[in-house]
JSON list of C-alpha atoms in Angstrom, two decimals:
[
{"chain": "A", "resi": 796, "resn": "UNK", "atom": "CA", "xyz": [-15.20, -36.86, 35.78]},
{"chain": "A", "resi": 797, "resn": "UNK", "atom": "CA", "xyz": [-11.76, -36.85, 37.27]},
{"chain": "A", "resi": 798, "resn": "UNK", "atom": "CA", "xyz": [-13.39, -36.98, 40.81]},
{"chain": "A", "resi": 799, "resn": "UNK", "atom": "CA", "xyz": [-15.06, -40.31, 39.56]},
{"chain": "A", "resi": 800, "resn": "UNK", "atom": "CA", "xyz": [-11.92, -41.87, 37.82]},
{"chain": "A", "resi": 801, "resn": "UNK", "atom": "CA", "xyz": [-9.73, -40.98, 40.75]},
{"chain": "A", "resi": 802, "resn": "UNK", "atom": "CA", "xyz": [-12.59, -43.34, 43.20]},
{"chain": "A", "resi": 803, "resn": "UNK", "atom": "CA", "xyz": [-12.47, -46.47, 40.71]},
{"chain": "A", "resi": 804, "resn": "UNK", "atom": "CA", "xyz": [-9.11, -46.68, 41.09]},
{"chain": "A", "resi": 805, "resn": "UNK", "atom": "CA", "xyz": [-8.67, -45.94, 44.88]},
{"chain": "A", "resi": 806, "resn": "UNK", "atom": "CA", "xyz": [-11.46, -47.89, 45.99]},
{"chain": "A", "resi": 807, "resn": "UNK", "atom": "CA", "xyz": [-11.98, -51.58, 46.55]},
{"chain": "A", "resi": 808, "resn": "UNK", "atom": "CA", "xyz": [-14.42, -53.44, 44.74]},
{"chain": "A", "resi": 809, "resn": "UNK", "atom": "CA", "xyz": [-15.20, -50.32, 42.21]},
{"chain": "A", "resi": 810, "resn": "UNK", "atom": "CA", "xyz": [-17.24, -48.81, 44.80]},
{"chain": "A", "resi": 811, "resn": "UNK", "atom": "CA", "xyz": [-15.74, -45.65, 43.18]},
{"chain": "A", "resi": 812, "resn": "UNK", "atom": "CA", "xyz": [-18.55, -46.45, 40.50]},
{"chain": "A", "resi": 813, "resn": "UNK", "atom": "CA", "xyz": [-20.73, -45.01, 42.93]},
{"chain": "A", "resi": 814, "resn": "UNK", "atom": "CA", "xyz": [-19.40, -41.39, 42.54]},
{"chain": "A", "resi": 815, "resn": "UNK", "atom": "CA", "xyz": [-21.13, -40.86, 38.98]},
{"chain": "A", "resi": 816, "resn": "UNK", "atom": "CA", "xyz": [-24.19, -41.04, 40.27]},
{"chain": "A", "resi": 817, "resn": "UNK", "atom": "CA", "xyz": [-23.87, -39.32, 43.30]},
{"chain": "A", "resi": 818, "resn": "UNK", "atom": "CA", "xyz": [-21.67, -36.38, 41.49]},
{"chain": "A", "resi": 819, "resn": "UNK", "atom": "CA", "xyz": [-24.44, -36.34, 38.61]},
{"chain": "A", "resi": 820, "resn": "UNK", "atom": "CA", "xyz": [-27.52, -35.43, 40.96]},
{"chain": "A", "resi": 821, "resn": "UNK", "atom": "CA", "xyz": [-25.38, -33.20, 43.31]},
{"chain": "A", "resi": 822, "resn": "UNK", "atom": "CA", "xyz": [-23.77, -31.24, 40.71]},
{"chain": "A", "resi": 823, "resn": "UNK", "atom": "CA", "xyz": [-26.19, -31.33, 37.57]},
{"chain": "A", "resi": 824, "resn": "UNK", "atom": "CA", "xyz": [-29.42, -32.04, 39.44]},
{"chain": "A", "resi": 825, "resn": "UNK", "atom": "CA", "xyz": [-30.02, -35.01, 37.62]},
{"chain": "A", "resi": 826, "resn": "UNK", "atom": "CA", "xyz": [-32.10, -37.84, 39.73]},
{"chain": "A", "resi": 827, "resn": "UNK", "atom": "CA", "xyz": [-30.29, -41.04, 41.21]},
{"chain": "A", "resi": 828, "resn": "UNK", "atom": "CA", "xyz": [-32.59, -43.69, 39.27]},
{"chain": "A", "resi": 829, "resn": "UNK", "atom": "CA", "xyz": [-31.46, -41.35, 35.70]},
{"chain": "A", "resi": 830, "resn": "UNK", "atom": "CA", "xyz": [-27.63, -40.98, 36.94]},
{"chain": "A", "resi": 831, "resn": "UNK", "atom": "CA", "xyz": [-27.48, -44.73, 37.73]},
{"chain": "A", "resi": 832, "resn": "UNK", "atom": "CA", "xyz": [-28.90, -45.93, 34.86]},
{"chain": "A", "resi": 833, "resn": "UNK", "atom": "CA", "xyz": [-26.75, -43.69, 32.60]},
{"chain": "A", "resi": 834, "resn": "UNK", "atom": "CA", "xyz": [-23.73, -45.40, 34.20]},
{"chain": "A", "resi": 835, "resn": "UNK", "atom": "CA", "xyz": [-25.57, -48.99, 33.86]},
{"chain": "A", "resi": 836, "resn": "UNK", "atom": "CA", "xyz": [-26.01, -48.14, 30.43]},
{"chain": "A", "resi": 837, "resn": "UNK", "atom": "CA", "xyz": [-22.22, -46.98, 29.86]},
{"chain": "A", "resi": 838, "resn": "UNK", "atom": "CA", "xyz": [-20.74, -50.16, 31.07]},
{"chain": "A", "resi": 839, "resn": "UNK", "atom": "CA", "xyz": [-22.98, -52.58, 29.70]},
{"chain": "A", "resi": 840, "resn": "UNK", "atom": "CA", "xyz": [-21.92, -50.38, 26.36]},
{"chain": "A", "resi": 841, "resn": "UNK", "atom": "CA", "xyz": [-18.16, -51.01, 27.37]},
{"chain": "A", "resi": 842, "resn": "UNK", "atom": "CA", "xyz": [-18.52, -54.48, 28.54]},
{"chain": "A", "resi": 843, "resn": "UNK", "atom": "CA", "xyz": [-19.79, -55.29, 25.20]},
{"chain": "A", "resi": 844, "resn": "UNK", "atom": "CA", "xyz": [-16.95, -53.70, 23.00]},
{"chain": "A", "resi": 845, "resn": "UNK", "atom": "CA", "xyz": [-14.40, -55.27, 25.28]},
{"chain": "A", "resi": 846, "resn": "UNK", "atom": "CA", "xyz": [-16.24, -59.10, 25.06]},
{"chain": "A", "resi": 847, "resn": "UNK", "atom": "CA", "xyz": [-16.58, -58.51, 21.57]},
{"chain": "A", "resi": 848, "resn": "UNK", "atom": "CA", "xyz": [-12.45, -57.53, 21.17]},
{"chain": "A", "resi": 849, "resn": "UNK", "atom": "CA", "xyz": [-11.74, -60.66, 23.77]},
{"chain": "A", "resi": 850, "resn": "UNK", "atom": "CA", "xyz": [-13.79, -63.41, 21.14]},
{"chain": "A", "resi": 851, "resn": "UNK", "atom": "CA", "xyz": [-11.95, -61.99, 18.46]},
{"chain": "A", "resi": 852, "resn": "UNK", "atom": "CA", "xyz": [-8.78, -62.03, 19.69]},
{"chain": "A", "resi": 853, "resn": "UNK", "atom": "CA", "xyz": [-8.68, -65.30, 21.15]},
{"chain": "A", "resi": 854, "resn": "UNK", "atom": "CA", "xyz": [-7.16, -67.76, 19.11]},
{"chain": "A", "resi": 855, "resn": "UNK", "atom": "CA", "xyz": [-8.07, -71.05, 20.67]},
{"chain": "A", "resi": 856, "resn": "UNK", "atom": "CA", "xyz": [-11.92, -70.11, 19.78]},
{"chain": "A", "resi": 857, "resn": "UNK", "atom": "CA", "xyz": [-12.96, -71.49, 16.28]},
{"chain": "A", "resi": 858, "resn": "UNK", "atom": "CA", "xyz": [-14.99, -69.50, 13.77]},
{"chain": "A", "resi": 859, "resn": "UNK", "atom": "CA", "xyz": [-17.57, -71.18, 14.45]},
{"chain": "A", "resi": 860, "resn": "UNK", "atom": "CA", "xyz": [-17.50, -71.09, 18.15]},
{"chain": "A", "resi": 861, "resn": "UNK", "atom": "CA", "xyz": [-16.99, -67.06, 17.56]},
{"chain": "A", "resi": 862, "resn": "UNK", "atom": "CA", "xyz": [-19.86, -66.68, 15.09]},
{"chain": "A", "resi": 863, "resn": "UNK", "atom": "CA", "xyz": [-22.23, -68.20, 17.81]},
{"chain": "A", "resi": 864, "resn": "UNK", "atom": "CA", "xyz": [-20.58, -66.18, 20.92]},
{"chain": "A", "resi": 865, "resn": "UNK", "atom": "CA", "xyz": [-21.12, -63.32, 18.55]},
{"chain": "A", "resi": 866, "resn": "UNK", "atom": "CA", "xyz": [-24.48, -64.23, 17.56]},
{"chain": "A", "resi": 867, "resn": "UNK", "atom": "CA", "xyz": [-25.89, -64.95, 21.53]},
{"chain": "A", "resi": 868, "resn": "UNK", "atom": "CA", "xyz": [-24.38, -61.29, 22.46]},
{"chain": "A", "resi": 869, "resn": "UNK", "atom": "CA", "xyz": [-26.69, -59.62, 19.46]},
{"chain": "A", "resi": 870, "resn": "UNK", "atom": "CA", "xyz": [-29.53, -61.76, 21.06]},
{"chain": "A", "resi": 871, "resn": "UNK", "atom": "CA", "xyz": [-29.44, -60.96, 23.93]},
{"chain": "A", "resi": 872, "resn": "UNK", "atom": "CA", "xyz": [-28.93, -57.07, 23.50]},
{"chain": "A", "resi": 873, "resn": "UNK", "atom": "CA", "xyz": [-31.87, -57.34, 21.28]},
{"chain": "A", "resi": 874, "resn": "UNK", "atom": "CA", "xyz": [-34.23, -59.21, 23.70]},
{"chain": "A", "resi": 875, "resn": "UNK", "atom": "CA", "xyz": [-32.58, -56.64, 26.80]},
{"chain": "A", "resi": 876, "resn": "UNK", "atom": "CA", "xyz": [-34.04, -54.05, 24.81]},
{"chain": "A", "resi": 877, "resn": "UNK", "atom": "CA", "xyz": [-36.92, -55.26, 23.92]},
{"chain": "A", "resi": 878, "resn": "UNK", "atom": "CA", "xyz": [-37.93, -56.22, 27.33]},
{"chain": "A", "resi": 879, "resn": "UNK", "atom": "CA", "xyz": [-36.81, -52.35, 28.06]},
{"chain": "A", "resi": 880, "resn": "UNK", "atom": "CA", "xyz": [-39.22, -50.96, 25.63]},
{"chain": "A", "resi": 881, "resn": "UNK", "atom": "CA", "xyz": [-42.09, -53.24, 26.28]},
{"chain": "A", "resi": 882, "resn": "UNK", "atom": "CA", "xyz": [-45.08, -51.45, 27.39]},
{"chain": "A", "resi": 883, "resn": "UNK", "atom": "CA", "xyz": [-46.07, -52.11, 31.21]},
{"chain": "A", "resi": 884, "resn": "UNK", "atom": "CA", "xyz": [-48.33, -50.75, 33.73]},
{"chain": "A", "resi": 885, "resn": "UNK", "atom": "CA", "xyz": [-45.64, -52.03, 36.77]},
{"chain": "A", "resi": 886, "resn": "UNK", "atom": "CA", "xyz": [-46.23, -48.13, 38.79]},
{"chain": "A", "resi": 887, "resn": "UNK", "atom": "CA", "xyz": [-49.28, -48.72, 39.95]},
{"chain": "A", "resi": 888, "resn": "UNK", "atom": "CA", "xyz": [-48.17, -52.81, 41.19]},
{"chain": "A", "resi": 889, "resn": "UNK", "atom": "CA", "xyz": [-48.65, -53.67, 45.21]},
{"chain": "A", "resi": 890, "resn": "UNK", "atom": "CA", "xyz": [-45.38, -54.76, 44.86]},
{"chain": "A", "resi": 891, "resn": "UNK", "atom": "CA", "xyz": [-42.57, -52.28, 45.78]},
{"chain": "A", "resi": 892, "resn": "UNK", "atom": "CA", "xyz": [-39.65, -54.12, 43.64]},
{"chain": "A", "resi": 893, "resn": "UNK", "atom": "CA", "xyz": [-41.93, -54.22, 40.52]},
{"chain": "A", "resi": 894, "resn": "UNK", "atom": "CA", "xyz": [-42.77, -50.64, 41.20]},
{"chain": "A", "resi": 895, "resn": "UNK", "atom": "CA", "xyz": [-38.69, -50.04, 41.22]},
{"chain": "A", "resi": 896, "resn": "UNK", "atom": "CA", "xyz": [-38.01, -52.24, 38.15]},
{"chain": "A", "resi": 897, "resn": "UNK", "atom": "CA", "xyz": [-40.41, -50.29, 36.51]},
{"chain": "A", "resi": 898, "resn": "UNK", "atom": "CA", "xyz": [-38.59, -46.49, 37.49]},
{"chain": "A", "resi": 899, "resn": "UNK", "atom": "CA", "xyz": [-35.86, -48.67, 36.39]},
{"chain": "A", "resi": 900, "resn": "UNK", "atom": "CA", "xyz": [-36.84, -49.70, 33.28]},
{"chain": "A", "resi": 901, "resn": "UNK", "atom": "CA", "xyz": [-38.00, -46.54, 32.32]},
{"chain": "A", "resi": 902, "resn": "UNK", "atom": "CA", "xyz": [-34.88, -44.62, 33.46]},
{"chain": "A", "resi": 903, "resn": "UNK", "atom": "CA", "xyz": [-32.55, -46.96, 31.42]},
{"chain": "A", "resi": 904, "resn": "UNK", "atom": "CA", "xyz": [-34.74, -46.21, 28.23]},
{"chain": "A", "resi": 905, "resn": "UNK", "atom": "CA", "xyz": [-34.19, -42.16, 28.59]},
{"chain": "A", "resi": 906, "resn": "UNK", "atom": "CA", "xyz": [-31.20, -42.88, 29.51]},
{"chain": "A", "resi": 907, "resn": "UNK", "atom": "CA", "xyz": [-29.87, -43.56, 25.76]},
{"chain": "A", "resi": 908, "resn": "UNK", "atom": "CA", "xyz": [-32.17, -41.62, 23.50]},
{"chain": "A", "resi": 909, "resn": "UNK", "atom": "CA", "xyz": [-29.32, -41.63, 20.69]},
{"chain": "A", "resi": 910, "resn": "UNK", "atom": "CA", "xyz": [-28.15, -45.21, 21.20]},
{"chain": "A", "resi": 911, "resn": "UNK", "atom": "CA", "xyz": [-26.73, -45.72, 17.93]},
{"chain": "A", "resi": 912, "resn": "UNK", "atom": "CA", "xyz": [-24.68, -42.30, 17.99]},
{"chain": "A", "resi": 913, "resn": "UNK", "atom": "CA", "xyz": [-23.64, -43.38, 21.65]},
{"chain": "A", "resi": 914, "resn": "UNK", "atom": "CA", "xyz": [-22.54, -47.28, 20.77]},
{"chain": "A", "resi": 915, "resn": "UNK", "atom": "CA", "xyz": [-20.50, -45.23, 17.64]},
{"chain": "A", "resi": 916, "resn": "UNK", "atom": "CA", "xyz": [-18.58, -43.04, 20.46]},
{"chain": "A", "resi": 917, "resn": "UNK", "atom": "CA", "xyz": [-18.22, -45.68, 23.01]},
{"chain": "A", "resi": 918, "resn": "UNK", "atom": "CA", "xyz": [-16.66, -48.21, 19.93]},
{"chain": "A", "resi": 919, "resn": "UNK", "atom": "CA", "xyz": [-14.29, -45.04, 19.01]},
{"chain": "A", "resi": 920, "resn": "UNK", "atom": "CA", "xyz": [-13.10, -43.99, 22.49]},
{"chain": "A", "resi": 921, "resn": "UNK", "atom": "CA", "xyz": [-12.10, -48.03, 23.12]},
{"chain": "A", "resi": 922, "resn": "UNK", "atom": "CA", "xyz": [-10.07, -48.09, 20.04]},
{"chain": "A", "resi": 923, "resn": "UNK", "atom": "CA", "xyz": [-8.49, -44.82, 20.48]},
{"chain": "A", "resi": 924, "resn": "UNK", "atom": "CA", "xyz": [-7.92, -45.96, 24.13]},
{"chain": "A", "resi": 925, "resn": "UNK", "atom": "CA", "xyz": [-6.38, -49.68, 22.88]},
{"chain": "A", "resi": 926, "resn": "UNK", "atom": "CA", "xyz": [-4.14, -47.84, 19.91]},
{"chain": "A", "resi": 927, "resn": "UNK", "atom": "CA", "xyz": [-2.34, -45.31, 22.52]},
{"chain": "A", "resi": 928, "resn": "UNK", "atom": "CA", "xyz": [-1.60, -47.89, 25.57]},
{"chain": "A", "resi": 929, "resn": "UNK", "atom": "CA", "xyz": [-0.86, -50.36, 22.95]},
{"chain": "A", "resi": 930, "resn": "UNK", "atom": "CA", "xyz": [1.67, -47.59, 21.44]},
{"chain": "A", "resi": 931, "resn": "UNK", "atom": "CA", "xyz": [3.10, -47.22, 25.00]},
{"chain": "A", "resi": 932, "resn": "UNK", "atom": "CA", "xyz": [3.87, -50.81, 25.00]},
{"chain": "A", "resi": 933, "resn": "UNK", "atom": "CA", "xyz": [5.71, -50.48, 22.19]},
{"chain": "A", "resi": 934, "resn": "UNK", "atom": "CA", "xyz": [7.87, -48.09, 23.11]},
{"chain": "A", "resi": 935, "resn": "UNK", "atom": "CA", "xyz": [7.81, -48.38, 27.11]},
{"chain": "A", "resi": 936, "resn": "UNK", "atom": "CA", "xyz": [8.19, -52.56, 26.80]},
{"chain": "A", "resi": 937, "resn": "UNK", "atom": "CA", "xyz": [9.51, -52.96, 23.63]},
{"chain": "A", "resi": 938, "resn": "UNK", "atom": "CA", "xyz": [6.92, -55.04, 22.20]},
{"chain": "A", "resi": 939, "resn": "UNK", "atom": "CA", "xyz": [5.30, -55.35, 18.64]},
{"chain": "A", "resi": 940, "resn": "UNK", "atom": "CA", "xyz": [1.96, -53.58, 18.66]},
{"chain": "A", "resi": 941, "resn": "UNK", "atom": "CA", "xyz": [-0.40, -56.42, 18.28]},
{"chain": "A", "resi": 942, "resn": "UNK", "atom": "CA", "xyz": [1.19, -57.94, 21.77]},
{"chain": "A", "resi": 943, "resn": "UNK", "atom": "CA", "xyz": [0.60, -54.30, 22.79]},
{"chain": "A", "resi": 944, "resn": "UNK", "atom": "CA", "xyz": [-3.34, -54.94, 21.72]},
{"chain": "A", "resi": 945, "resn": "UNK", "atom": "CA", "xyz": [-3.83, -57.52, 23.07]},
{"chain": "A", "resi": 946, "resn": "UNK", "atom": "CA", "xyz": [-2.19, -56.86, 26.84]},
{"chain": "A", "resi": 947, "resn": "UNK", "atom": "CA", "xyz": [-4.16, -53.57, 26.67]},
{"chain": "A", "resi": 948, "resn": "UNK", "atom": "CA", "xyz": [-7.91, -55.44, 25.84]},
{"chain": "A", "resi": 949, "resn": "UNK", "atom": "CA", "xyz": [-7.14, -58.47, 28.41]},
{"chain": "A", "resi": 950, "resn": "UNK", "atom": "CA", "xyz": [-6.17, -55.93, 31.17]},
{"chain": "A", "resi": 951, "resn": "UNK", "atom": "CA", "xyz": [-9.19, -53.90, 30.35]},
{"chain": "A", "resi": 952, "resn": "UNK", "atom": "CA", "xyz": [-11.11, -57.25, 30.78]},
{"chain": "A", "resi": 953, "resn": "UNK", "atom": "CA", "xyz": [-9.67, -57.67, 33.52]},
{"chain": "A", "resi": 954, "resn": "UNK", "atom": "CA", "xyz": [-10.70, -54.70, 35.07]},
{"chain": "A", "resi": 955, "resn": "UNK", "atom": "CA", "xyz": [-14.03, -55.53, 34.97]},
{"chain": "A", "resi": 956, "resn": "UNK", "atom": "CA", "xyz": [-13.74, -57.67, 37.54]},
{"chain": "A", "resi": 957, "resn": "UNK", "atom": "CA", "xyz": [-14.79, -56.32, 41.48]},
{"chain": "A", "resi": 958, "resn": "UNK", "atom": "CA", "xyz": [-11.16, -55.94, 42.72]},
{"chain": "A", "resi": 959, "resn": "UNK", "atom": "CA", "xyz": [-8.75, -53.50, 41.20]},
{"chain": "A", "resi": 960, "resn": "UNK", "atom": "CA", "xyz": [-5.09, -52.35, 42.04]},
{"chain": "A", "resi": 961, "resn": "UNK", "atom": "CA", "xyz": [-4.13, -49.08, 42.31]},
{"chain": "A", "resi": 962, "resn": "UNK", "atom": "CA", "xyz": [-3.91, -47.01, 39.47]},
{"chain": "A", "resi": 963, "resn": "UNK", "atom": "CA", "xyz": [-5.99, -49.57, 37.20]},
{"chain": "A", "resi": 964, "resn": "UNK", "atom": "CA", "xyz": [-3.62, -52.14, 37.20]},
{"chain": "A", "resi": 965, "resn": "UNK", "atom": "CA", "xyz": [-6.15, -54.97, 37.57]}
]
């Protein structure tokens, strides 16, 4: 774990990502296609919480304009797993990048077995996170605690994108 956090913050481009997987089947045995769809899986989870925390802290966006951002992310998640779940018979396709969607598909579905426990843990672990750096801020900055919110969930957001500073600082 420490080996992985230590390469997404010293690499370019989070190609430090790419030490999860690699640690995952060298250390635990665990194949590539599983290891790098548990990792797919974990930041689509964390993408989510953080989009979710952006739309409702922004306040330029109306209700309304919310309620429907909200409302397309629960459709889509629904129809990605559906499409995840659907039956298909893609293994024994001619074509070699059906053939890999389908180890895909399949690997991203065992990858979660407890997705409701694991979307619980991933929502607590962000709002731990958010509440301690935004209590840092406080006392580090000097700033009230909601500033300190929201600085912590834009930078987060922030660090979603493909180049990061040192340390995080994105």
């Amino acid at each position: 774990v420490l080996w992985h956090n230590a390469s997404v913050n010293a690499l370019p481009f989070r190609s430090g990502e790419l030490a999860f997987p690699l640690l995952l089947q060298r250390i635990a045995g665990v194949p590539l296609v599983h290891s790098t769809a548990s990792l797919i899986h974990f930041r689509i989870q964390d993408a989510s919480v953080i989009l979710i925390l952006c739309i409702a802290l922004l306040p330029e966006l109306g209700i309304a304009l919310k309620v429907g951002l909200y409302c397309f992310l629960l459709i889509l998640g629904w129809t990605f797993s559906k499409w995840l779940h659907r039956p298909h018979n893609w293994h024994e396709s001619t074509s070699v990048l059906k053939r890999k969607t389908a180890f895909f598909r399949d690997a991203m579905v065992m990858a979660n077995p407890q997705a409701a426990w694991s979307w619980l843990l991933t929502i607590c672990n962000w709002t731990v996170k958010i509440s301690l750096q935004a209590l840092l801020y406080v006392h580090l900055v000097n700033i009230e605690f909601g500033s300190g919110v929201l600085a912590t969930v834009f930078s987060e957001a922030a660090a979603f994108s493909p180049v990061q500073g040192i340390a995080g600082f994105g």
